[in-house]
Coordinates of C-alpha atoms in Angstrom, one line a residue:
M1177 CA 0.0 -0.1 0.0
L1178 CA 1.2 3.5 -0.9
P1179 CA 1.5 6.2 1.7
D1180 CA -1.9 8.3 2.3
L1181 CA -2.4 11.4 0.2
P1182 CA -3.7 14.5 1.8
P1183 CA -7.6 14.7 1.6
P1184 CA -8.4 16.5 -1.8
P1185 CA -10.3 20.0 -1.3
V1186 CA -13.9 19.2 -2.0
I1187 CA -16.4 21.7 -3.7
V1188 CA -19.6 21.1 -2.0
E1189 CA -22.5 21.8 -4.5
P1190 CA -25.6 19.6 -3.3
L1191 CA -28.2 18.8 -5.6
S1192 CA -31.4 20.6 -5.4
Y1193 CA -33.4 17.3 -4.1
E1194 CA -30.5 16.3 -1.8
Q1195 CA -32.7 16.7 1.6
R1196 CA -35.4 14.4 0.0
L1197 CA -32.9 11.5 -0.2
P1198 CA -33.2 9.0 2.7
Q1199 CA -30.8 9.3 5.5
R1200 CA -28.4 6.6 6.6
P1201 CA -25.9 6.0 9.3
L1202 CA -22.3 6.2 7.9
Q1203 CA -21.6 2.6 9.5
Q1204 CA -24.2 1.3 7.0
I1205 CA -21.5 2.0 4.1
D1206 CA -19.3 -0.7 3.3
L1207 CA -19.0 -0.5 -0.7
V1208 CA -17.9 2.2 -2.8
V1209 CA -18.8 2.0 -6.6
I1210 CA -16.6 3.6 -9.3
H1211 CA -18.6 5.1 -12.3
C1212 CA -17.8 7.2 -15.0
T1213 CA -20.3 9.7 -16.2
E1214 CA -20.6 8.7 -19.8
L1215 CA -20.9 12.4 -20.6
P1216 CA -18.8 15.0 -22.3
D1217 CA -18.1 17.2 -19.1
L1218 CA -18.9 18.0 -15.6
A1219 CA -21.7 20.7 -16.4
T1220 CA -23.7 18.0 -18.2
A1221 CA -23.4 15.5 -15.8
R1222 CA -24.7 18.1 -13.4
V1223 CA -27.8 18.8 -15.6
A1224 CA -28.2 14.9 -15.6
G1225 CA -27.9 14.6 -11.8
E1226 CA -30.6 17.4 -11.3
R1227 CA -33.1 15.6 -13.5
V1228 CA -36.0 14.7 -11.3
L1229 CA -37.0 11.1 -12.4
Y1230 CA -38.9 9.6 -9.2
G1231 CA -42.2 10.4 -7.5
S1232 CA -40.0 11.3 -4.3
G1233 CA -38.8 14.5 -6.4
T1234 CA -35.3 12.9 -6.7
G1235 CA -33.2 11.6 -9.6
N1236 CA -30.1 9.4 -10.2
S1237 CA -26.6 10.9 -9.1
G1238 CA -23.5 9.7 -7.5
H1239 CA -22.1 11.2 -4.2
Y1240 CA -18.9 12.7 -5.7
Y1241 CA -17.6 13.8 -9.0
I1242 CA -14.2 14.1 -9.9
D1243 CA -13.5 16.1 -12.9
R1244 CA -10.6 15.7 -15.4
D1245 CA -8.6 18.4 -13.7
G1246 CA -8.9 16.5 -10.4
S1247 CA -11.6 18.5 -8.8
V1248 CA -13.9 16.8 -6.3
H1249 CA -17.5 17.8 -6.1
V1250 CA -20.1 16.8 -3.4
Y1251 CA -23.5 16.7 -5.1
V1252 CA -25.0 14.2 -2.4
H1253 CA -23.3 14.0 1.1
P1254 CA -22.5 10.2 1.9
Q1255 CA -25.1 10.4 5.0
R1256 CA -27.8 10.2 2.0
I1257 CA -28.6 7.2 -0.1
A1258 CA -28.2 8.4 -3.7
H1259 CA -29.6 6.5 -6.9
H1260 CA -26.4 5.5 -8.6
V1261 CA -26.3 1.5 -8.8
R1262 CA -29.2 -1.0 -8.7
G1263 CA -29.5 -2.8 -5.6
F1264 CA -26.7 -1.6 -3.9
N1265 CA -27.5 2.0 -2.9
E1266 CA -28.4 1.6 0.7
R1267 CA -24.9 0.2 1.4
A1268 CA -22.6 2.3 -1.1
V1269 CA -21.1 5.5 -1.8
G1270 CA -21.1 6.3 -5.7
I1271 CA -18.0 8.0 -7.3
E1272 CA -18.4 9.4 -10.7
L1273 CA -15.3 10.3 -12.9
V1274 CA -16.0 12.6 -15.8
N1275 CA -15.1 10.5 -18.8
T1276 CA -17.0 10.3 -22.3
G1277 CA -17.3 6.5 -22.1
R1278 CA -19.5 5.6 -24.8
Y1279 CA -21.2 9.0 -25.2
P1280 CA -23.4 9.8 -26.9
D1281 CA -24.4 6.4 -28.6
W1282 CA -24.4 4.2 -25.0
L1283 CA -26.5 1.3 -26.4
H1284 CA -25.4 1.3 -30.1
S1285 CA -24.0 -1.8 -30.9
A1286 CA -21.0 0.0 -32.8
S1287 CA -20.3 2.1 -29.4
Q1288 CA -19.5 -0.3 -27.1
K1289 CA -15.5 0.6 -26.9
M1290 CA -14.7 3.1 -23.9
E1291 CA -11.5 4.8 -25.3
E1292 CA -10.8 7.9 -23.0
P1293 CA -8.0 7.7 -20.5
Y1294 CA -8.3 8.9 -17.3
P1295 CA -5.7 11.5 -16.4
G1296 CA -3.4 10.9 -13.6
V1297 CA -4.6 13.8 -11.9
Q1298 CA -8.0 12.5 -11.9
I1299 CA -6.9 9.3 -10.5
A1300 CA -4.6 10.8 -7.7
A1301 CA -7.9 12.7 -6.8
L1302 CA -9.8 9.4 -6.6
I1303 CA -7.2 7.8 -4.3
A1304 CA -7.0 10.6 -2.1
L1305 CA -10.7 10.9 -1.7
L1306 CA -10.9 6.9 -1.2
Q1307 CA -8.2 7.3 1.5
S1308 CA -10.0 10.1 3.0
L1309 CA -13.3 8.1 3.0
R1310 CA -11.9 5.1 4.6
Q1311 CA -10.9 7.3 7.5
Q1312 CA -14.3 8.7 7.6
V1313 CA -16.0 5.6 7.1
P1314 CA -14.4 3.0 9.0
S1315 CA -17.0 0.4 8.1
L1316 CA -16.0 0.8 4.3
R1317 CA -14.5 -2.4 3.1
Y1318 CA -15.3 -3.1 -0.5
I1319 CA -14.7 -1.4 -4.0
A1320 CA -16.3 -2.2 -7.3
G1321 CA -16.9 -0.9 -10.8
H1322 CA -20.4 -0.1 -11.8
E1323 CA -20.2 -2.7 -14.4
E1324 CA -19.5 -5.3 -12.0
L1325 CA -22.6 -4.5 -10.0
D1326 CA -25.1 -3.7 -13.0
T1327 CA -24.4 -6.6 -15.3
A1328 CA -28.0 -6.4 -17.2
R1329 CA -27.9 -6.4 -21.1
E1330 CA -30.3 -4.6 -23.2
P1331 CA -31.5 -4.5 -26.8
A1332 CA -28.9 -2.4 -29.0
S1333 CA -30.6 0.8 -30.2
D1334 CA -29.6 0.1 -33.6
D1335 CA -30.5 -3.7 -33.5
P1336 CA -32.9 -5.1 -31.1
S1337 CA -31.9 -8.7 -31.9
V1338 CA -28.2 -7.7 -30.4
Q1339 CA -27.8 -7.3 -26.9
V1340 CA -25.3 -5.0 -25.4
P1341 CA -24.1 -4.0 -21.8
R1342 CA -26.5 -1.4 -19.8
K1343 CA -23.2 -0.4 -17.8
L1344 CA -19.5 -0.7 -18.9
D1345 CA -18.1 2.0 -16.4
P1346 CA -15.5 2.7 -15.3
G1347 CA -14.2 0.5 -18.4
P1348 CA -11.1 -1.2 -19.7
L1349 CA -8.9 2.0 -19.1
F1350 CA -9.6 2.5 -15.4
P1351 CA -6.2 1.7 -13.6
W1352 CA -7.4 -0.8 -11.0
P1353 CA -4.0 -2.0 -9.8
R1354 CA -2.9 1.6 -9.1
V1355 CA -6.1 2.3 -7.2
L1356 CA -6.0 -1.1 -5.4
Q1357 CA -2.3 -0.4 -4.4
A1358 CA -2.9 2.7 -2.9
V1359 CA -6.4 1.9 -0.6
E1360 CA -7.1 -0.7 1.9
L1361 CA -10.3 -1.9 0.2
E1362 CA -11.1 -5.4 -1.3
R1363 CA -12.4 -5.7 -5.0
W1364 CA -15.8 -6.8 -4.8
R1365 CA -16.4 -10.3 -5.7
P1366 CA -20.1 -11.3 -6.3

């Protein structure tokens, strides 16, 4: 394991509906899920996060967003249950890395490659955030990629006879060895 990095500066920008999300004790959290936004930039990710999708007046969002420049933004505090991964929200913190992923044709059969690399400064900020979370949330034990938890397949947008993964993030260019070497978290195994 590498030495701890100083906690990253965090920009707190709660989503308009954050107070409507259910509260939870921090000791309920044992999993962090790494996502990529699959959108072109942080501003577009913010618009997507603000979109109300449920009768509760809430929508889909991670807790933390890390931009390509390494800036860390809190959209939902970890004491709230955010909608970011099917079946695991109550126990998980979601961290979104700004990255185009398969944007803009997420489910097109010819768009199933994720080719944007993650900048070193973005990964360094992620590692510092994970180390900080590990200190703040002693029950945090596991780390997983979104694609490991949401394995559903859907008909391709261009050919319904072809099935494509619903989620592929953070994708093949995410540096798992570097992150795992730097943090005391176990890789989630279903």
